[in-house]
Amino acid sequence: MKNVVVVGSQWGDEGKGKIVDWLSSEADVVVRFQGGHNAGHTLVIDKKVFKLRLLPSGIVREGKISILGNGVVIDPWALLEEIKEIKKQGINVTPDNFMISESASLILPFHQEMDEIREDAAGKGKIGTTRRGIGPCYEDKVGRRSIRVMDLRSTKNLDSRLKNVLLHHNAIRKGLKKKIYKKDDLKKKLLKIAPEILKFAKPIWLKLDEFGKDRKKILFEGAQGILLDVDHGTYPFVTSSNTVPAMAATGSGLGPNTINYVLGITKAYTTRVGSGPFPTELKNKIGESLGKRGKEFGTVTARKRRCGWFDGVLVRQTIKIAGINAIALTKLDVLDELDEIKICVEYQLNGKKIDYLPAVSEDQFNIKPIYKTFSGWKSSTQGIRNIKDLPEKAKNYIYALEDFIGAKISSISTSPERDDTILIEDPFKS
């Protein structure tokens, strides 16, 4: 038995959904451990497209158990709508194959409104949030005033918890001259959906312990990427949770000793959504071409992603921070038509060369990338499933990446389709 954590090694959007779905064929349980419905996964299975926001990628496979851990923040209305949508696509979602941690915090309407108010007021200082209320909900969680799934079980308890959280939010809203939320109105809305949410609620830490004793394979699914981690990312242009693999333990209720393998999903180039530093960004025709060929638009927001060359310095750094055992390289086929391809191997800051991303935001904006250039292979890699069939120049690029970042490449994705993957090392069997 081996438990595997899948995380993004860049700024998210690396193609985790496809890889998690692909790996879930061997897993028994798939656990989402952080984030909310701000992070989407697109799966393409037999040309059928599934767009997931909160539901773990394992939900599309029969016989698998999908779980939202305590580290996830849940918009209950968005979750029920997503379940409704995926059921229309023929996917069954029941308490037998889908569970929610009773300790998970709920995103409420005033969280989303606060997210919007702050972003609109920030002007040029916008973080670039998805305006889904993720940050304000995590703030309430840390402030010990959030409404959790378990609070929906008791009308008396819910009343008390709502009174507490609204004391905080309504005070802020008064100062901003916004409408005040009435406790009874919100309680009525929550109690209306409570039965639908509570039927999935369980003590997930206990269920995972039982699954472990039964020797079930557990796949932990991260959202976003390590460079958006609130501690280790490009702060303050980050998300509001820890996206590193260590969060898989904290966000699910299992100990770190249960994690056996960490797989970092890594795009063959680099993208970023929203504001923040991006050393290798290409604001030219090549960047536009990468975005067009890679269909670089957010699953949740449809926002256009910024595109650039592969930043080896950043990926090498996230591998060390996250304890990544190997990477799954995605979207190799997007590079097929380029004459030359570059890898950032160093930075220059104030006339000096450095080999890591500095922590100060101002420095992150001012660093200049130093590149190593490779010849493009100018032929299709789409759909290739054996590394021997790749063009020699594509293999040269892959081996150069592997050597520079200091981690082995365990698989290569050559199209959005589930089976178009070159397997070099199986995380569950290595």
PDB file of C-alpha atoms in Angstrom, residues 112-339:
ATOM      1  CA  GLN A 112     -17.915  36.470  -1.439  1.00  0.00           C
ATOM      2  CA  GLU A 113     -19.121  40.057  -1.122  1.00  0.00           C
ATOM      3  CA  MET A 114     -16.159  40.967   1.076  1.00  0.00           C
ATOM      4  CA  ASP A 115     -13.814  39.422  -1.475  1.00  0.00           C
ATOM      5  CA  GLU A 116     -15.341  41.606  -4.200  1.00  0.00           C
ATOM      6  CA  ILE A 117     -15.299  44.759  -2.060  1.00  0.00           C
ATOM      7  CA  ARG A 118     -11.610  44.375  -1.260  1.00  0.00           C
ATOM      8  CA  GLU A 119     -10.546  43.636  -4.823  1.00  0.00           C
ATOM      9  CA  ASP A 120     -12.531  46.577  -6.196  1.00  0.00           C
ATOM     10  CA  ALA A 121     -11.024  48.912  -3.589  1.00  0.00           C
ATOM     11  CA  ALA A 122      -7.453  47.713  -4.168  1.00  0.00           C
ATOM     12  CA  GLY A 123      -6.994  49.411  -7.540  1.00  0.00           C
ATOM     13  CA  LYS A 124      -3.540  48.623  -8.927  1.00  0.00           C
ATOM     14  CA  GLY A 125      -2.807  46.596  -5.786  1.00  0.00           C
ATOM     15  CA  LYS A 126      -5.292  43.856  -6.716  1.00  0.00           C
ATOM     16  CA  ILE A 127      -4.218  40.368  -5.685  1.00  0.00           C
ATOM     17  CA  GLY A 128      -6.221  38.837  -8.526  1.00  0.00           C
ATOM     18  CA  THR A 129      -8.533  36.648  -6.451  1.00  0.00           C
ATOM     19  CA  THR A 130     -11.363  34.707  -8.072  1.00  0.00           C
ATOM     20  CA  ARG A 131     -13.847  36.669  -5.890  1.00  0.00           C
ATOM     21  CA  ARG A 132     -15.322  33.429  -4.551  1.00  0.00           C
ATOM     22  CA  GLY A 133     -14.961  34.314  -0.864  1.00  0.00           C
ATOM     23  CA  ILE A 134     -12.096  31.929  -0.200  1.00  0.00           C
ATOM     24  CA  GLY A 135      -9.822  34.367   1.639  1.00  0.00           C
ATOM     25  CA  PRO A 136     -12.479  35.867   3.935  1.00  0.00           C
ATOM     26  CA  CYS A 137     -13.677  32.363   4.850  1.00  0.00           C
ATOM     27  CA  TYR A 138     -10.164  31.250   5.793  1.00  0.00           C
ATOM     28  CA  GLU A 139      -9.839  34.449   7.851  1.00  0.00           C
ATOM     29  CA  ASP A 140     -12.949  33.500   9.823  1.00  0.00           C
ATOM     30  CA  LYS A 141     -11.597  29.985  10.284  1.00  0.00           C
ATOM     31  CA  VAL A 142      -8.352  31.284  11.773  1.00  0.00           C
ATOM     32  CA  GLY A 143     -10.341  33.862  13.755  1.00  0.00           C
ATOM     33  CA  ARG A 144     -12.355  30.998  15.290  1.00  0.00           C
ATOM     34  CA  ARG A 145     -15.694  32.343  14.159  1.00  0.00           C
ATOM     35  CA  SER A 146     -16.439  30.308  11.000  1.00  0.00           C
ATOM     36  CA  ILE A 147     -19.560  28.237  10.454  1.00  0.00           C
ATOM     37  CA  ARG A 148     -18.561  24.607   9.949  1.00  0.00           C
ATOM     38  CA  VAL A 149     -20.468  21.734   8.377  1.00  0.00           C
ATOM     39  CA  MET A 150     -21.172  20.235  11.805  1.00  0.00           C
ATOM     40  CA  ASP A 151     -22.901  23.468  12.902  1.00  0.00           C
ATOM     41  CA  LEU A 152     -25.771  22.700  10.514  1.00  0.00           C
ATOM     42  CA  ARG A 153     -26.853  19.795  12.743  1.00  0.00           C
ATOM     43  CA  SER A 154     -28.210  21.978  15.551  1.00  0.00           C
ATOM     44  CA  THR A 155     -30.519  24.971  15.112  1.00  0.00           C
ATOM     45  CA  LYS A 156     -29.468  26.298  18.514  1.00  0.00           C
ATOM     46  CA  ASN A 157     -25.780  25.932  17.765  1.00  0.00           C
ATOM     47  CA  LEU A 158     -26.138  27.446  14.290  1.00  0.00           C
ATOM     48  CA  ASP A 159     -27.951  30.430  15.780  1.00  0.00           C
ATOM     49  CA  SER A 160     -25.118  31.014  18.236  1.00  0.00           C
ATOM     50  CA  ARG A 161     -22.383  30.604  15.617  1.00  0.00           C
ATOM     51  CA  LEU A 162     -24.116  32.961  13.182  1.00  0.00           C
ATOM     52  CA  LYS A 163     -24.501  35.580  15.885  1.00  0.00           C
ATOM     53  CA  ASN A 164     -20.770  35.407  16.533  1.00  0.00           C
ATOM     54  CA  VAL A 165     -19.617  35.633  12.913  1.00  0.00           C
ATOM     55  CA  LEU A 166     -22.095  38.396  12.025  1.00  0.00           C
ATOM     56  CA  LEU A 167     -20.961  40.476  14.975  1.00  0.00           C
ATOM     57  CA  HIS A 168     -17.630  40.702  13.188  1.00  0.00           C
ATOM     58  CA  HIS A 169     -18.818  41.065   9.596  1.00  0.00           C
ATOM     59  CA  ASN A 170     -21.684  43.458  10.192  1.00  0.00           C
ATOM     60  CA  ALA A 171     -19.383  45.823  12.077  1.00  0.00           C
ATOM     61  CA  ILE A 172     -17.129  45.980   9.015  1.00  0.00           C
ATOM     62  CA  ARG A 173     -20.085  46.295   6.664  1.00  0.00           C
ATOM     63  CA  LYS A 174     -21.469  49.233   8.652  1.00  0.00           C
ATOM     64  CA  GLY A 175     -18.156  51.014   8.298  1.00  0.00           C
ATOM     65  CA  LEU A 176     -18.214  50.386   4.542  1.00  0.00           C
ATOM     66  CA  LYS A 177     -21.847  51.512   4.333  1.00  0.00           C
ATOM     67  CA  LYS A 178     -22.972  48.111   3.057  1.00  0.00           C
ATOM     68  CA  LYS A 179     -26.191  46.295   3.907  1.00  0.00           C
ATOM     69  CA  ILE A 180     -26.289  44.427   7.212  1.00  0.00           C
ATOM     70  CA  TYR A 181     -26.909  40.682   7.177  1.00  0.00           C
ATOM     71  CA  LYS A 182     -29.826  39.453   9.268  1.00  0.00           C
ATOM     72  CA  LYS A 183     -29.042  36.342  11.253  1.00  0.00           C
ATOM     73  CA  ASP A 184     -32.470  34.747  10.901  1.00  0.00           C
ATOM     74  CA  ASP A 185     -32.537  35.179   7.120  1.00  0.00           C
ATOM     75  CA  LEU A 186     -29.161  33.492   6.732  1.00  0.00           C
ATOM     76  CA  LYS A 187     -30.084  30.769   9.209  1.00  0.00           C
ATOM     77  CA  LYS A 188     -33.232  30.013   7.232  1.00  0.00           C
ATOM     78  CA  LYS A 189     -31.240  29.642   4.004  1.00  0.00           C
ATOM     79  CA  LEU A 190     -28.691  27.363   5.646  1.00  0.00           C
ATOM     80  CA  LEU A 191     -31.279  25.149   7.345  1.00  0.00           C
ATOM     81  CA  LYS A 192     -33.012  24.724   3.996  1.00  0.00           C
ATOM     82  CA  ILE A 193     -29.944  23.079   2.445  1.00  0.00           C
ATOM     83  CA  ALA A 194     -28.632  21.471   5.646  1.00  0.00           C
ATOM     84  CA  PRO A 195     -30.117  17.986   4.986  1.00  0.00           C
ATOM     85  CA  GLU A 196     -28.508  17.840   1.536  1.00  0.00           C
ATOM     86  CA  ILE A 197     -25.084  18.786   2.923  1.00  0.00           C
ATOM     87  CA  LEU A 198     -25.240  16.742   6.128  1.00  0.00           C
ATOM     88  CA  LYS A 199     -25.975  13.486   4.348  1.00  0.00           C
ATOM     89  CA  PHE A 200     -22.374  13.606   3.073  1.00  0.00           C
ATOM     90  CA  ALA A 201     -20.822  14.768   6.381  1.00  0.00           C
ATOM     91  CA  LYS A 202     -18.570  12.383   8.308  1.00  0.00           C
ATOM     92  CA  PRO A 203     -15.566  12.416  10.691  1.00  0.00           C
ATOM     93  CA  ILE A 204     -13.109  12.128   7.818  1.00  0.00           C
ATOM     94  CA  TRP A 205     -10.056  11.546   9.993  1.00  0.00           C
ATOM     95  CA  LEU A 206     -11.772   8.440  11.345  1.00  0.00           C
ATOM     96  CA  LYS A 207     -12.869   7.226   7.915  1.00  0.00           C
ATOM     97  CA  LEU A 208      -9.337   7.664   6.548  1.00  0.00           C
ATOM     98  CA  ASP A 209      -7.934   5.746   9.489  1.00  0.00           C
ATOM     99  CA  GLU A 210     -10.349   2.912   8.689  1.00  0.00           C
ATOM    100  CA  PHE A 211      -9.381   3.003   5.008  1.00  0.00           C
ATOM    101  CA  GLY A 212      -5.723   2.791   6.011  1.00  0.00           C
ATOM    102  CA  LYS A 213      -6.357  -0.252   8.182  1.00  0.00           C
ATOM    103  CA  ASP A 214      -8.148  -1.820   5.223  1.00  0.00           C
ATOM    104  CA  ARG A 215      -4.997  -1.123   3.166  1.00  0.00           C
ATOM    105  CA  LYS A 216      -6.783   1.109   0.695  1.00  0.00           C
ATOM    106  CA  LYS A 217      -4.650   3.345  -1.521  1.00  0.00           C
ATOM    107  CA  ILE A 218      -5.276   7.044  -0.869  1.00  0.00           C
ATOM    108  CA  LEU A 219      -4.605   9.782  -3.407  1.00  0.00           C
ATOM    109  CA  PHE A 220      -4.431  13.337  -2.010  1.00  0.00           C
ATOM    110  CA  GLU A 221      -5.377  16.031  -4.503  1.00  0.00           C
ATOM    111  CA  GLY A 222      -4.062  19.568  -4.091  1.00  0.00           C
ATOM    112  CA  ALA A 223      -5.529  22.707  -5.613  1.00  0.00           C
ATOM    113  CA  GLN A 224      -3.620  25.644  -7.151  1.00  0.00           C
ATOM    114  CA  GLY A 225       0.192  25.450  -6.964  1.00  0.00           C
ATOM    115  CA  ILE A 226       3.048  25.742  -4.489  1.00  0.00           C
ATOM    116  CA  LEU A 227       3.940  29.233  -5.718  1.00  0.00           C
ATOM    117  CA  LEU A 228       0.514  30.307  -4.436  1.00  0.00           C
ATOM    118  CA  ASP A 229       1.132  28.902  -0.950  1.00  0.00           C
ATOM    119  CA  VAL A 230       0.405  31.545   1.696  1.00  0.00           C
ATOM    120  CA  ASP A 231       3.804  30.902   3.336  1.00  0.00           C
ATOM    121  CA  HIS A 232       6.035  29.810   0.471  1.00  0.00           C
ATOM    122  CA  GLY A 233       4.516  31.538  -2.575  1.00  0.00           C
ATOM    123  CA  THR A 234       4.885  34.969  -4.166  1.00  0.00           C
ATOM    124  CA  TYR A 235       3.335  36.732  -1.175  1.00  0.00           C
ATOM    125  CA  PRO A 236       1.048  38.710  -1.078  1.00  0.00           C
ATOM    126  CA  PHE A 237      -0.022  37.495  -4.537  1.00  0.00           C
ATOM    127  CA  VAL A 238      -0.984  34.083  -3.184  1.00  0.00           C
ATOM    128  CA  THR A 239      -4.008  32.087  -2.115  1.00  0.00           C
ATOM    129  CA  SER A 240      -5.229  31.928   1.495  1.00  0.00           C
ATOM    130  CA  SER A 241      -4.203  28.374   2.306  1.00  0.00           C
ATOM    131  CA  ASN A 242      -1.129  26.173   2.362  1.00  0.00           C
ATOM    132  CA  THR A 243      -0.811  24.357  -0.952  1.00  0.00           C
ATOM    133  CA  VAL A 244       2.309  22.339  -0.053  1.00  0.00           C
ATOM    134  CA  PRO A 245       2.075  18.530   0.377  1.00  0.00           C
ATOM    135  CA  ALA A 246       2.380  18.789   4.169  1.00  0.00           C
ATOM    136  CA  MET A 247      -1.146  20.244   4.095  1.00  0.00           C
ATOM    137  CA  ALA A 248      -2.431  16.877   2.868  1.00  0.00           C
ATOM    138  CA  ALA A 249      -1.940  15.573   6.401  1.00  0.00           C
ATOM    139  CA  THR A 250      -3.291  18.655   8.190  1.00  0.00           C
ATOM    140  CA  GLY A 251      -6.184  19.137   5.786  1.00  0.00           C
ATOM    141  CA  SER A 252      -7.435  15.575   6.023  1.00  0.00           C
ATOM    142  CA  GLY A 253      -6.685  14.358   9.548  1.00  0.00           C
ATOM    143  CA  LEU A 254      -4.013  11.819   8.721  1.00  0.00           C
ATOM    144  CA  GLY A 255      -0.482  11.943  10.081  1.00  0.00           C
ATOM    145  CA  PRO A 256       2.478  12.920   7.841  1.00  0.00           C
ATOM    146  CA  ASN A 257       3.868   9.406   8.251  1.00  0.00           C
ATOM    147  CA  THR A 258       1.005   8.150   6.065  1.00  0.00           C
ATOM    148  CA  ILE A 259       2.306  10.080   3.024  1.00  0.00           C
ATOM    149  CA  ASN A 260       4.633   7.890   0.981  1.00  0.00           C
ATOM    150  CA  TYR A 261       5.149   9.726  -2.315  1.00  0.00           C
ATOM    151  CA  VAL A 262       4.792  13.324  -3.542  1.00  0.00           C
ATOM    152  CA  LEU A 263       4.168  13.937  -7.238  1.00  0.00           C
ATOM    153  CA  GLY A 264       4.574  17.492  -8.526  1.00  0.00           C
ATOM    154  CA  ILE A 265       2.557  18.334 -11.633  1.00  0.00           C
ATOM    155  CA  THR A 266       4.684  20.570 -13.837  1.00  0.00           C
ATOM    156  CA  LYS A 267       3.745  22.247 -17.097  1.00  0.00           C
ATOM    157  CA  ALA A 268       6.361  22.186 -19.892  1.00  0.00           C
ATOM    158  CA  TYR A 269       6.167  25.987 -19.892  1.00  0.00           C
ATOM    159  CA  THR A 270       4.873  28.401 -17.240  1.00  0.00           C
ATOM    160  CA  THR A 271       1.522  30.129 -16.729  1.00  0.00           C
ATOM    161  CA  ARG A 272      -0.041  32.357 -14.126  1.00  0.00           C
ATOM    162  CA  VAL A 273      -3.549  33.739 -13.571  1.00  0.00           C
ATOM    163  CA  GLY A 274      -4.171  37.134 -11.991  1.00  0.00           C
ATOM    164  CA  SER A 275      -1.686  39.629 -10.607  1.00  0.00           C
ATOM    165  CA  GLY A 276       1.789  39.075  -9.230  1.00  0.00           C
ATOM    166  CA  PRO A 277       5.392  38.647 -10.371  1.00  0.00           C
ATOM    167  CA  PHE A 278       6.153  36.370 -13.313  1.00  0.00           C
ATOM    168  CA  PRO A 279       9.851  36.485 -14.296  1.00  0.00           C
ATOM    169  CA  THR A 280       9.594  34.498 -17.555  1.00  0.00           C
ATOM    170  CA  GLU A 281       6.321  35.996 -18.844  1.00  0.00           C
ATOM    171  CA  LEU A 282       6.196  36.455 -22.620  1.00  0.00           C
ATOM    172  CA  LYS A 283       4.204  39.508 -23.671  1.00  0.00           C
ATOM    173  CA  ASN A 284       4.651  38.743 -27.355  1.00  0.00           C
ATOM    174  CA  LYS A 285       3.496  36.457 -30.158  1.00  0.00           C
ATOM    175  CA  ILE A 286       5.141  33.421 -28.564  1.00  0.00           C
ATOM    176  CA  GLY A 287       3.231  34.001 -25.336  1.00  0.00           C
ATOM    177  CA  GLU A 288       0.027  34.412 -27.316  1.00  0.00           C
ATOM    178  CA  SER A 289       0.780  31.220 -29.232  1.00  0.00           C
ATOM    179  CA  LEU A 290       1.344  29.226 -26.029  1.00  0.00           C
ATOM    180  CA  GLY A 291      -1.946  30.513 -24.631  1.00  0.00           C
ATOM    181  CA  LYS A 292      -3.864  29.640 -27.788  1.00  0.00           C
ATOM    182  CA  ARG A 293      -2.378  26.173 -28.309  1.00  0.00           C
ATOM    183  CA  GLY A 294      -2.563  25.339 -24.604  1.00  0.00           C
ATOM    184  CA  LYS A 295      -6.142  26.666 -24.258  1.00  0.00           C
ATOM    185  CA  GLU A 296      -4.954  28.709 -21.295  1.00  0.00           C
ATOM    186  CA  PHE A 297      -8.204  29.876 -19.760  1.00  0.00           C
ATOM    187  CA  GLY A 298      -9.294  29.229 -16.171  1.00  0.00           C
ATOM    188  CA  THR A 299     -11.745  26.364 -15.585  1.00  0.00           C
ATOM    189  CA  VAL A 300     -13.635  28.345 -12.938  1.00  0.00           C
ATOM    190  CA  THR A 301     -13.340  31.964 -14.085  1.00  0.00           C
ATOM    191  CA  ALA A 302     -12.461  31.638 -17.804  1.00  0.00           C
ATOM    192  CA  ARG A 303      -9.760  34.228 -17.149  1.00  0.00           C
ATOM    193  CA  LYS A 304      -6.929  34.311 -19.667  1.00  0.00           C
ATOM    194  CA  ARG A 305      -3.677  32.927 -18.266  1.00  0.00           C
ATOM    195  CA  ARG A 306      -0.352  34.699 -18.647  1.00  0.00           C
ATOM    196  CA  CYS A 307       2.213  32.507 -20.430  1.00  0.00           C
ATOM    197  CA  GLY A 308       5.994  32.272 -20.408  1.00  0.00           C
ATOM    198  CA  TRP A 309       9.038  30.035 -20.713  1.00  0.00           C
ATOM    199  CA  PHE A 310       9.691  27.232 -18.259  1.00  0.00           C
ATOM    200  CA  ASP A 311      11.164  28.692 -15.062  1.00  0.00           C
ATOM    201  CA  GLY A 312      13.573  26.031 -13.865  1.00  0.00           C
ATOM    202  CA  VAL A 313      14.725  28.138 -10.915  1.00  0.00           C
ATOM    203  CA  LEU A 314      11.205  28.293  -9.497  1.00  0.00           C
ATOM    204  CA  VAL A 315      10.398  24.627 -10.066  1.00  0.00           C
ATOM    205  CA  ARG A 316      13.698  23.561  -8.499  1.00  0.00           C
ATOM    206  CA  GLN A 317      12.825  25.729  -5.492  1.00  0.00           C
ATOM    207  CA  THR A 318       9.304  24.310  -5.092  1.00  0.00           C
ATOM    208  CA  ILE A 319      10.639  20.753  -5.379  1.00  0.00           C
ATOM    209  CA  LYS A 320      12.870  21.405  -2.369  1.00  0.00           C
ATOM    210  CA  ILE A 321      10.173  23.189  -0.346  1.00  0.00           C
ATOM    211  CA  ALA A 322       7.569  20.515  -1.048  1.00  0.00           C
ATOM    212  CA  GLY A 323       9.703  17.399  -0.840  1.00  0.00           C
ATOM    213  CA  ILE A 324       8.624  16.332  -4.318  1.00  0.00           C
ATOM    214  CA  ASN A 325       9.784  12.829  -5.297  1.00  0.00           C
ATOM    215  CA  ALA A 326       9.107  13.178  -9.015  1.00  0.00           C
ATOM    216  CA  ILE A 327       7.251  15.364 -11.486  1.00  0.00           C
ATOM    217  CA  ALA A 328       4.586  14.660 -14.077  1.00  0.00           C
ATOM    218  CA  LEU A 329       5.347  16.857 -17.084  1.00  0.00           C
ATOM    219  CA  THR A 330       2.212  18.133 -18.830  1.00  0.00           C
ATOM    220  CA  LYS A 331       1.329  19.911 -22.076  1.00  0.00           C
ATOM    221  CA  LEU A 332       4.531  18.956 -23.882  1.00  0.00           C
ATOM    222  CA  ASP A 333       2.600  18.983 -27.162  1.00  0.00           C
ATOM    223  CA  VAL A 334       1.908  22.731 -26.806  1.00  0.00           C
ATOM    224  CA  LEU A 335       5.593  23.353 -27.644  1.00  0.00           C
ATOM    225  CA  ASP A 336       5.513  21.313 -30.869  1.00  0.00           C
ATOM    226  CA  GLU A 337       5.525  24.226 -33.345  1.00  0.00           C
ATOM    227  CA  LEU A 338       8.228  26.427 -31.780  1.00  0.00           C
ATOM    228  CA  ASP A 339      11.561  27.039 -33.529  1.00  0.00           C
TER     229      ASP A 339
END
